Amino acid sequence: MTIILNRAAFLALSLLAAGTRPAAAGCVQLSSTAALAIGMKIYQNEAGQKARFLTHWNEGEEFPSMGIGHFIWYPEGYMGPFEESFPKLVKHLRKNGAALPAWLRKSPHCPWKTREDFYKDFDGPRLTELRVLLESTIPLQAEFAAKRLKDSLPKLLKALPRAERTHVKKQFDRVANQPLGLYPLVDYVNFKGEGVKDSERYAGKGWGLLQVLQGMSGTAEDGSAAVEFAASAERALEERVKNSPPERNEARWLAAWKKRLKTYVEP
């Protein structure tokens, strides 16, 4: 099954924005139709809407990334600094009636230890079955991605001193009420996380949704919030690269990250 999100379809995302805005300050509501539209855009961002990229392992990383949101899956015994999200997605798929391959039901950890092993087995039965599953469950993955945003706001506020919560909540609502609705927020939290885990820091500096919202200072409701959000995210990611361990060579990814941020402002 191949699903193409053309320009007209993405422009339709703007029309769905009314269904993706908070009903009240800090209250996230997302219709299933809007969640799917946002999910398809995330699929475009992460995988170019190509099924073979639904199972992917970046050079320089210790783990593969699966699904439309490139959800992280750690090999057994590896304890990484980033939040592992693919096992949670598998639970979500199973809970909602998706037919999982037998090997996946029995494998809470990624069965491939290295990137080399992963790509040797890329066209084998397990990864082929996994891509079929992931391509056939895009709506469920979109719901999962949207739910992560809904669950994130309480985490962000809890991580802050009381005096700072109003500012972050205000910036969240400003972005959510832009023409593209919750898309920038849903995409970014699935892209770079909430930013509340101490392990997701380089030199004590985070790059998640929390840090991006903290980096915004505007108050206007004139459509500028999405631009401010993208600019703050760019600063956070530039700082991440600057502070990252040299052996990770994260600078190689920065141009693609910045290109993705432009979709928060431009259809």
Short mmCIF file of C-alpha atoms in Angstrom, two decimals:
data_model
loop_
_atom_site.label_atom_id
_atom_site.label_comp_id
_atom_site.label_asym_id
_atom_site.label_seq_id
_atom_site.Cartn_x
_atom_site.Cartn_y
_atom_site.Cartn_z
CA MET A 1 0.00 0.00 0.00
CA THR A 2 1.45 3.37 -1.03
CA ILE A 3 -0.04 6.63 0.21
CA ILE A 4 1.07 9.88 -1.40
CA LEU A 5 0.57 13.21 0.33
CA ASN A 6 0.60 15.76 -2.49
CA ARG A 7 0.50 19.53 -2.12
CA ALA A 8 -3.28 19.61 -2.20
CA ALA A 9 -3.46 17.05 0.57
CA PHE A 10 -1.07 19.00 2.72
CA LEU A 11 -2.97 22.20 2.11
CA ALA A 12 -5.96 20.30 3.40
CA LEU A 13 -4.05 20.00 6.64
CA SER A 14 -4.51 23.74 7.04
CA LEU A 15 -8.26 23.27 6.71
CA LEU A 16 -8.10 20.60 9.41
CA ALA A 17 -6.36 22.97 11.78
CA ALA A 18 -9.64 24.00 13.36
CA GLY A 19 -9.99 20.43 14.54
CA THR A 20 -6.51 20.39 16.02
CA ARG A 21 -6.56 23.44 18.22
CA PRO A 22 -6.92 23.37 21.99
CA ALA A 23 -10.56 23.66 23.05
CA ALA A 24 -9.22 25.62 26.01
CA ALA A 25 -5.76 26.72 27.07
CA GLY A 26 -3.54 23.69 27.48
CA CYS A 27 -6.26 21.20 26.49
CA VAL A 28 -5.19 19.16 23.46
CA GLN A 29 -7.94 17.81 21.22
CA LEU A 30 -7.18 16.09 17.93
CA SER A 31 -9.73 14.48 15.64
CA SER A 32 -8.85 11.16 14.01
CA THR A 33 -8.97 12.86 10.59
CA ALA A 34 -6.56 15.57 11.67
CA ALA A 35 -4.30 13.01 13.36
CA LEU A 36 -4.05 11.06 10.10
CA ALA A 37 -3.22 14.20 8.09
CA ILE A 38 -0.51 15.11 10.59
CA GLY A 39 0.74 11.53 10.65
CA MET A 40 1.11 11.51 6.88
CA LYS A 41 3.17 14.69 7.03
CA ILE A 42 5.40 13.11 9.69
CA TYR A 43 5.75 10.08 7.41
CA GLN A 44 6.88 12.45 4.65
CA ASN A 45 9.38 14.12 6.98
CA GLU A 46 10.88 10.92 8.34
CA ALA A 47 10.65 8.49 5.45
CA GLY A 48 9.76 10.45 2.34
CA GLN A 49 6.60 8.29 2.31
CA LYS A 50 8.73 5.36 1.11
CA ALA A 51 7.98 2.03 2.75
CA ARG A 52 11.61 0.90 2.80
CA PHE A 53 12.42 3.76 5.19
CA LEU A 54 9.82 2.53 7.68
CA THR A 55 12.64 0.32 8.97
CA HIS A 56 15.84 2.36 9.11
CA TRP A 57 19.15 2.51 10.96
CA ASN A 58 21.14 5.74 10.70
CA GLU A 59 24.90 5.66 10.36
CA GLY A 60 26.50 6.58 13.67
CA GLU A 61 23.55 5.46 15.79
CA GLU A 62 23.34 2.42 18.04
CA PHE A 63 19.73 1.59 17.29
CA PRO A 64 17.21 1.44 14.42
CA SER A 65 14.20 3.70 13.97
CA MET A 66 10.83 2.28 12.95
CA GLY A 67 7.53 3.50 11.55
CA ILE A 68 6.28 6.85 10.31
CA GLY A 69 7.81 8.65 13.28
CA HIS A 70 11.08 6.70 13.23
CA PHE A 71 10.34 5.46 16.71
CA ILE A 72 13.49 4.29 18.50
CA TRP A 73 14.02 0.59 19.26
CA TYR A 74 17.01 -0.44 21.38
CA PRO A 75 18.86 -3.76 20.99
CA GLU A 76 18.85 -5.91 24.12
CA GLY A 77 21.45 -4.74 26.63
CA TYR A 78 21.81 -1.24 25.18
CA MET A 79 20.76 1.62 27.45
CA GLY A 80 20.64 4.76 25.35
CA PRO A 81 20.06 8.36 26.45
CA PHE A 82 16.95 8.89 24.30
CA GLU A 83 13.43 7.75 25.07
CA GLU A 84 12.67 4.38 23.49
CA SER A 85 9.27 4.66 21.82
CA PHE A 86 8.87 1.72 19.43
CA PRO A 87 7.88 -0.83 22.12
CA LYS A 88 5.14 1.58 23.20
CA LEU A 89 3.95 1.81 19.60
CA VAL A 90 3.84 -2.00 19.36
CA LYS A 91 1.63 -2.10 22.47
CA HIS A 92 -0.62 0.55 20.92
CA LEU A 93 -0.93 -1.42 17.68
CA ARG A 94 -1.69 -4.64 19.51
CA LYS A 95 -4.24 -2.96 21.78
CA ASN A 96 -6.04 -1.63 18.71
CA GLY A 97 -6.28 -4.96 16.92
CA ALA A 98 -3.30 -4.91 14.57
CA ALA A 99 -2.08 -8.39 13.61
CA LEU A 100 1.54 -8.51 14.74
CA PRO A 101 4.05 -10.98 13.31
CA ALA A 102 4.69 -13.83 15.76
CA TRP A 103 8.36 -12.93 16.15
CA LEU A 104 7.49 -9.33 17.07
CA ARG A 105 5.06 -10.45 19.77
CA LYS A 106 7.91 -12.40 21.35
CA SER A 107 10.63 -9.75 20.93
CA PRO A 108 10.44 -6.77 23.29
CA HIS A 109 13.98 -5.77 22.26
CA CYS A 110 15.36 -5.11 18.81
CA PRO A 111 16.71 -8.48 17.59
CA TRP A 112 19.47 -6.90 15.48
CA LYS A 113 22.57 -6.01 17.48
CA THR A 114 24.33 -3.88 14.88
CA ARG A 115 23.54 -1.78 11.82
CA GLU A 116 25.47 -4.29 9.70
CA ASP A 117 23.31 -7.19 10.94
CA PHE A 118 20.19 -5.10 10.36
CA TYR A 119 20.95 -4.39 6.71
CA LYS A 120 22.11 -7.93 6.02
CA ASP A 121 18.60 -8.99 7.04
CA PHE A 122 16.85 -6.03 5.42
CA ASP A 123 15.04 -8.06 2.76
CA GLY A 124 14.56 -11.06 5.02
CA PRO A 125 11.17 -12.20 6.30
CA ARG A 126 11.22 -10.34 9.63
CA LEU A 127 11.93 -6.85 8.33
CA THR A 128 9.72 -7.41 5.30
CA GLU A 129 6.83 -8.40 7.60
CA LEU A 130 7.53 -5.42 9.80
CA ARG A 131 7.36 -2.97 6.88
CA VAL A 132 4.07 -4.51 5.74
CA LEU A 133 2.70 -4.04 9.27
CA LEU A 134 3.92 -0.46 9.53
CA GLU A 135 2.63 0.54 6.09
CA SER A 136 -0.80 -0.90 6.90
CA THR A 137 -1.14 0.83 10.29
CA ILE A 138 -0.38 4.45 9.41
CA PRO A 139 -3.61 5.76 11.01
CA LEU A 140 -2.81 3.95 14.28
CA GLN A 141 0.73 5.28 14.25
CA ALA A 142 -0.65 8.78 13.67
CA GLU A 143 -2.92 8.38 16.69
CA PHE A 144 0.08 7.22 18.72
CA ALA A 145 2.12 10.26 17.66
CA ALA A 146 -0.75 12.60 18.52
CA LYS A 147 -1.23 10.93 21.90
CA ARG A 148 2.40 11.59 22.73
CA LEU A 149 1.77 15.32 22.39
CA LYS A 150 -1.35 15.10 24.54
CA ASP A 151 0.63 13.29 27.22
CA SER A 152 3.60 15.64 26.95
CA LEU A 153 2.12 18.91 28.21
CA PRO A 154 1.64 17.69 31.81
CA LYS A 155 5.22 16.36 31.73
CA LEU A 156 6.56 19.71 30.54
CA LEU A 157 4.75 21.66 33.22
CA LYS A 158 5.68 19.22 35.98
CA ALA A 159 9.35 19.58 35.07
CA LEU A 160 9.25 23.35 35.60
CA PRO A 161 9.19 25.60 38.66
CA ARG A 162 5.67 26.93 39.14
CA ALA A 163 6.74 30.43 38.12
CA GLU A 164 7.80 29.24 34.64
CA ARG A 165 4.76 27.15 33.79
CA THR A 166 2.53 29.98 32.58
CA HIS A 167 5.08 31.06 29.97
CA VAL A 168 5.52 27.57 28.52
CA LYS A 169 1.78 26.91 28.50
CA LYS A 170 1.18 30.24 26.76
CA GLN A 171 3.73 29.48 24.04
CA PHE A 172 2.25 25.99 23.54
CA ASP A 173 -1.20 27.49 23.01
CA ARG A 174 0.13 30.19 20.68
CA VAL A 175 1.69 27.59 18.39
CA ALA A 176 -1.37 25.33 18.53
CA ASN A 177 -3.58 28.17 17.34
CA GLN A 178 -1.55 28.86 14.20
CA PRO A 179 -2.91 27.96 10.73
CA LEU A 180 -1.21 24.53 10.76
CA GLY A 181 -2.70 23.74 14.13
CA LEU A 182 -0.96 21.15 16.26
CA TYR A 183 1.22 19.82 13.43
CA PRO A 184 4.46 21.58 14.50
CA LEU A 185 3.99 20.44 18.10
CA VAL A 186 3.09 16.83 17.25
CA ASP A 187 5.96 16.58 14.79
CA TYR A 188 8.59 18.10 17.04
CA VAL A 189 7.77 16.09 20.15
CA ASN A 190 8.01 12.89 18.10
CA PHE A 191 11.12 14.19 16.32
CA LYS A 192 13.19 15.35 19.30
CA GLY A 193 11.21 14.42 22.39
CA GLU A 194 9.74 16.30 25.32
CA GLY A 195 13.08 17.52 26.66
CA VAL A 196 12.37 16.55 30.27
CA LYS A 197 14.83 13.65 30.68
CA ASP A 198 18.21 14.49 32.18
CA SER A 199 19.78 11.93 29.86
CA GLU A 200 18.60 13.91 26.82
CA ARG A 201 21.16 16.66 27.34
CA TYR A 202 24.55 17.60 25.99
CA ALA A 203 26.62 19.83 28.29
CA GLY A 204 23.49 20.24 30.40
CA LYS A 205 21.48 21.67 27.49
CA GLY A 206 18.36 20.00 26.07
CA TRP A 207 16.75 20.30 22.64
CA GLY A 208 13.25 18.92 23.17
CA LEU A 209 9.84 20.54 23.00
CA LEU A 210 10.30 22.06 26.45
CA GLN A 211 13.48 23.89 25.50
CA VAL A 212 11.95 25.15 22.25
CA LEU A 213 8.94 26.61 24.05
CA GLN A 214 11.19 28.12 26.71
CA GLY A 215 13.19 29.78 23.94
CA MET A 216 10.16 31.66 22.65
CA SER A 217 9.32 35.11 24.00
CA GLY A 218 6.49 36.46 21.85
CA THR A 219 2.98 37.27 23.02
CA ALA A 220 1.24 38.27 19.78
CA GLU A 221 -1.61 36.20 18.35
CA ASP A 222 -0.99 37.46 14.82
CA GLY A 223 0.38 34.33 13.22
CA SER A 224 3.99 34.83 14.30
CA ALA A 225 4.14 31.94 16.77
CA ALA A 226 4.93 29.26 14.18
CA VAL A 227 7.85 31.32 12.87
CA GLU A 228 9.10 31.86 16.43
CA PHE A 229 8.71 28.15 17.20
CA ALA A 230 10.74 27.12 14.14
CA ALA A 231 13.43 29.69 14.94
CA SER A 232 13.67 28.55 18.56
CA ALA A 233 13.87 24.92 17.44
CA GLU A 234 16.66 25.79 15.02
CA ARG A 235 18.65 27.45 17.81
CA ALA A 236 18.12 24.45 20.09
CA LEU A 237 19.30 22.01 17.43
CA GLU A 238 22.31 24.14 16.51
CA GLU A 239 23.28 24.17 20.19
CA ARG A 240 22.77 20.41 20.36
CA VAL A 241 25.17 19.87 17.48
CA LYS A 242 27.72 22.25 19.01
CA ASN A 243 27.60 20.39 22.34
CA SER A 244 27.37 16.87 20.92
CA PRO A 245 30.20 14.32 21.29
CA PRO A 246 32.55 14.80 18.31
CA GLU A 247 32.47 11.10 17.48
CA ARG A 248 28.74 11.31 16.71
CA ASN A 249 29.33 13.85 13.94
CA GLU A 250 25.82 15.25 14.37
CA ALA A 251 26.59 18.18 12.07
CA ARG A 252 25.87 15.85 9.13
CA TRP A 253 22.18 15.83 10.09
CA LEU A 254 21.69 19.53 10.78
CA ALA A 255 20.76 20.63 7.25
CA ALA A 256 18.00 18.01 7.04
CA TRP A 257 16.76 18.97 10.50
CA LYS A 258 16.51 22.63 9.45
CA LYS A 259 14.66 21.67 6.27
CA ARG A 260 12.12 19.85 8.41
CA LEU A 261 11.61 22.90 10.63
CA LYS A 262 10.62 24.94 7.56
CA THR A 263 7.50 22.78 7.20
CA TYR A 264 6.22 24.32 10.44
CA VAL A 265 5.87 27.62 8.61
CA GLU A 266 5.47 26.72 4.92
CA PRO A 267 2.95 24.19 3.51
#
